[in-house]
Amino acid sequence: MSALARIAVDRNYGRFEWAVLDWNQPAIEFYASLGAVPQSQWTVQRVVGAPLAALASRWPGTVVTS
C-alpha cells in the first residue's frame, strides 16, 4: 500500500481507492489504520451473465485487445 501511495504522490494523483466487502471488519480496521475513509456516497455496480452478454451485443464494432 505504501508503494501505491508513493506512486500516487509522485504522479500528483489526488487519491487511490479500492473496494472491500462490508462484512470484512479486519480489513476495514486495517484500512482505517492507514487513514482510509469509507465513501458512503458510492455503490458498487455489477453486470453479469445474460445482462452482460446483452450489453456486449449492443456494441456494433470490434474490440482491439492487443
CSV table of N, CA and C in Angstrom, one decimal:
chain,number,residue,atom,x,y,z
A,1,MET,N,0.8,-1.2,0.0
A,1,MET,CA,0.0,0.0,0.0
A,1,MET,C,0.9,1.3,0.0
A,2,SER,N,2.0,1.2,0.7
A,2,SER,CA,2.8,2.4,0.7
A,2,SER,C,3.5,2.6,-0.6
A,3,ALA,N,3.8,1.6,-1.4
A,3,ALA,CA,4.3,1.7,-2.7
A,3,ALA,C,3.3,2.4,-3.6
A,4,LEU,N,2.0,2.0,-3.5
A,4,LEU,CA,1.0,2.6,-4.3
A,4,LEU,C,0.8,4.1,-3.9
A,5,ALA,N,0.9,4.4,-2.6
A,5,ALA,CA,0.8,5.7,-2.1
A,5,ALA,C,1.9,6.6,-2.7
A,6,ARG,N,3.1,6.0,-2.7
A,6,ARG,CA,4.3,6.7,-3.3
A,6,ARG,C,4.1,7.0,-4.8
A,7,ILE,N,3.6,6.1,-5.5
A,7,ILE,CA,3.3,6.3,-7.0
A,7,ILE,C,2.2,7.4,-7.1
A,8,ALA,N,1.2,7.3,-6.3
A,8,ALA,CA,0.1,8.4,-6.4
A,8,ALA,C,0.7,9.8,-6.1
A,9,VAL,N,1.5,9.9,-5.1
A,9,VAL,CA,2.1,11.2,-4.7
A,9,VAL,C,3.1,11.6,-5.8
A,10,ASP,N,3.9,10.7,-6.3
A,10,ASP,CA,4.9,11.1,-7.3
A,10,ASP,C,4.3,11.5,-8.6
A,11,ARG,N,3.1,11.0,-8.9
A,11,ARG,CA,2.4,11.3,-10.2
A,11,ARG,C,1.4,12.4,-10.0
A,12,ASN,N,1.3,13.0,-8.8
A,12,ASN,CA,0.4,14.0,-8.5
A,12,ASN,C,-1.1,13.6,-8.6
A,13,TYR,N,-1.3,12.3,-8.3
A,13,TYR,CA,-2.7,11.8,-8.3
A,13,TYR,C,-3.3,12.3,-7.0
A,14,GLY,N,-4.6,12.6,-7.0
A,14,GLY,CA,-5.2,13.1,-5.8
A,14,GLY,C,-5.6,12.0,-4.8
A,15,ARG,N,-5.6,10.7,-5.2
A,15,ARG,CA,-6.0,9.6,-4.4
A,15,ARG,C,-5.8,8.3,-5.0
A,16,PHE,N,-5.9,7.2,-4.3
A,16,PHE,CA,-6.1,5.9,-4.9
A,16,PHE,C,-7.2,5.2,-4.0
A,17,GLU,N,-8.0,4.4,-4.6
A,17,GLU,CA,-9.1,3.8,-3.9
A,17,GLU,C,-9.3,2.3,-4.3
A,18,TRP,N,-10.0,1.6,-3.4
A,18,TRP,CA,-10.2,0.2,-3.6
A,18,TRP,C,-11.5,-0.2,-3.0
A,19,ALA,N,-11.9,-1.4,-3.2
A,19,ALA,CA,-13.2,-1.9,-2.6
A,19,ALA,C,-12.9,-3.0,-1.5
A,20,VAL,N,-13.8,-3.0,-0.6
A,20,VAL,CA,-13.7,-4.0,0.5
A,20,VAL,C,-15.1,-4.4,0.8
A,21,LEU,N,-15.3,-5.7,1.1
A,21,LEU,CA,-16.7,-6.2,1.4
A,21,LEU,C,-17.0,-5.6,2.8
A,22,ASP,N,-18.3,-5.2,2.9
A,22,ASP,CA,-18.7,-4.5,4.2
A,22,ASP,C,-18.7,-5.4,5.4
A,23,TRP,N,-18.6,-6.7,5.2
A,23,TRP,CA,-18.6,-7.6,6.4
A,23,TRP,C,-17.1,-7.9,6.8
A,24,ASN,N,-16.1,-7.5,6.1
A,24,ASN,CA,-14.7,-7.8,6.3
A,24,ASN,C,-14.1,-6.8,7.3
A,25,GLN,N,-14.6,-6.9,8.6
A,25,GLN,CA,-14.2,-5.9,9.6
A,25,GLN,C,-12.6,-5.9,9.8
A,26,PRO,N,-11.9,-7.0,9.8
A,26,PRO,CA,-10.5,-6.9,10.0
A,26,PRO,C,-9.8,-6.0,8.9
A,27,ALA,N,-10.3,-6.2,7.6
A,27,ALA,CA,-9.7,-5.4,6.5
A,27,ALA,C,-10.1,-3.9,6.7
A,28,ILE,N,-11.4,-3.7,7.1
A,28,ILE,CA,-11.8,-2.3,7.2
A,28,ILE,C,-11.0,-1.6,8.3
A,29,GLU,N,-10.8,-2.3,9.4
A,29,GLU,CA,-10.0,-1.7,10.5
A,29,GLU,C,-8.5,-1.5,10.1
A,30,PHE,N,-8.0,-2.4,9.3
A,30,PHE,CA,-6.6,-2.2,8.8
A,30,PHE,C,-6.6,-1.0,7.9
A,31,TYR,N,-7.5,-0.8,7.0
A,31,TYR,CA,-7.5,0.3,6.1
A,31,TYR,C,-7.7,1.6,6.9
A,32,ALA,N,-8.6,1.6,7.9
A,32,ALA,CA,-8.8,2.7,8.7
A,32,ALA,C,-7.5,3.1,9.4
A,33,SER,N,-6.7,2.1,9.8
A,33,SER,CA,-5.4,2.4,10.5
A,33,SER,C,-4.4,3.1,9.5
A,34,LEU,N,-4.6,3.0,8.2
A,34,LEU,CA,-3.8,3.7,7.2
A,34,LEU,C,-4.3,5.1,6.9
A,35,GLY,N,-5.5,5.4,7.4
A,35,GLY,CA,-6.1,6.7,7.2
A,35,GLY,C,-7.2,6.7,6.1
A,36,ALA,N,-7.6,5.5,5.7
A,36,ALA,CA,-8.6,5.3,4.7
A,36,ALA,C,-10.0,5.7,5.3
A,37,VAL,N,-10.8,6.3,4.5
A,37,VAL,CA,-12.1,6.8,4.9
A,37,VAL,C,-13.2,6.1,4.0
A,38,PRO,N,-14.2,5.4,4.5
A,38,PRO,CA,-15.2,4.9,3.7
A,38,PRO,C,-16.0,5.9,2.9
A,39,GLN,N,-16.3,5.6,1.7
A,39,GLN,CA,-17.1,6.6,0.8
A,39,GLN,C,-18.5,6.2,0.7
A,40,SER,N,-19.4,6.6,1.6
A,40,SER,CA,-20.7,6.1,1.6
A,40,SER,C,-21.6,6.6,0.4
A,41,GLN,N,-21.1,7.6,-0.3
A,41,GLN,CA,-21.9,8.1,-1.4
A,41,GLN,C,-21.7,7.2,-2.7
A,42,TRP,N,-20.8,6.2,-2.6
A,42,TRP,CA,-20.5,5.4,-3.8
A,42,TRP,C,-21.1,4.0,-3.5
A,43,THR,N,-21.6,3.4,-4.6
A,43,THR,CA,-22.1,2.0,-4.5
A,43,THR,C,-21.4,1.2,-5.6
A,44,VAL,N,-21.2,-0.1,-5.4
A,44,VAL,CA,-20.6,-0.9,-6.4
A,44,VAL,C,-21.7,-1.4,-7.3
A,45,GLN,N,-21.5,-1.3,-8.6
A,45,GLN,CA,-22.4,-1.8,-9.6
A,45,GLN,C,-21.8,-3.0,-10.4
A,46,ARG,N,-22.6,-4.0,-10.7
A,46,ARG,CA,-22.1,-5.2,-11.4
A,46,ARG,C,-23.1,-5.6,-12.4
A,47,VAL,N,-22.5,-6.1,-13.6
A,47,VAL,CA,-23.3,-6.7,-14.6
A,47,VAL,C,-22.7,-8.0,-14.9
A,48,VAL,N,-23.5,-9.1,-14.8
A,48,VAL,CA,-23.0,-10.5,-15.0
A,48,VAL,C,-24.0,-11.3,-15.9
A,49,GLY,N,-23.6,-12.4,-16.4
A,49,GLY,CA,-24.5,-13.3,-17.0
A,49,GLY,C,-25.2,-12.8,-18.2
A,50,ALA,N,-26.5,-13.1,-18.4
A,50,ALA,CA,-27.3,-12.6,-19.5
A,50,ALA,C,-27.3,-11.1,-19.7
A,51,PRO,N,-27.4,-10.3,-18.7
A,51,PRO,CA,-27.3,-8.9,-18.9
A,51,PRO,C,-26.0,-8.4,-19.4
A,52,LEU,N,-24.9,-9.1,-19.0
A,52,LEU,CA,-23.6,-8.7,-19.5
A,52,LEU,C,-23.5,-9.1,-21.0
A,53,ALA,N,-24.0,-10.2,-21.4
A,53,ALA,CA,-24.0,-10.6,-22.8
A,53,ALA,C,-24.9,-9.7,-23.6
A,54,ALA,N,-26.0,-9.3,-23.1
A,54,ALA,CA,-26.9,-8.4,-23.8
A,54,ALA,C,-26.2,-7.0,-24.0
A,55,LEU,N,-25.6,-6.5,-23.0
A,55,LEU,CA,-24.9,-5.3,-23.1
A,55,LEU,C,-23.7,-5.3,-24.1
A,56,ALA,N,-23.0,-6.4,-24.1
A,56,ALA,CA,-21.9,-6.6,-25.0
A,56,ALA,C,-22.4,-6.6,-26.5
A,57,SER,N,-23.6,-7.2,-26.7
A,57,SER,CA,-24.1,-7.4,-28.0
A,57,SER,C,-24.5,-6.0,-28.6
A,58,ARG,N,-24.7,-5.0,-27.8
A,58,ARG,CA,-25.1,-3.7,-28.2
A,58,ARG,C,-23.9,-2.9,-28.9
A,59,TRP,N,-22.7,-3.4,-28.7
A,59,TRP,CA,-21.5,-2.7,-29.3
A,59,TRP,C,-21.4,-3.1,-30.7
A,60,PRO,N,-21.5,-2.2,-31.7
A,60,PRO,CA,-21.5,-2.6,-33.1
A,60,PRO,C,-20.1,-3.0,-33.7
A,61,GLY,N,-19.1,-2.5,-33.1
A,61,GLY,CA,-17.8,-2.7,-33.7
A,61,GLY,C,-17.0,-3.8,-33.1
A,62,THR,N,-15.7,-3.9,-33.5
A,62,THR,CA,-14.8,-4.9,-33.0
A,62,THR,C,-14.1,-4.2,-31.8
A,63,VAL,N,-13.5,-5.0,-31.0
A,63,VAL,CA,-12.8,-4.5,-29.8
A,63,VAL,C,-11.3,-5.0,-30.0
A,64,VAL,N,-10.4,-4.0,-29.9
A,64,VAL,CA,-9.0,-4.3,-30.1
A,64,VAL,C,-8.5,-4.8,-28.7
A,65,THR,N,-7.9,-5.9,-28.6
A,65,THR,CA,-7.4,-6.5,-27.4
A,65,THR,C,-5.9,-6.5,-27.2
A,66,SER,N,-5.2,-6.1,-28.2
A,66,SER,CA,-3.7,-6.1,-28.1
A,66,SER,C,-3.1,-4.8,-27.8
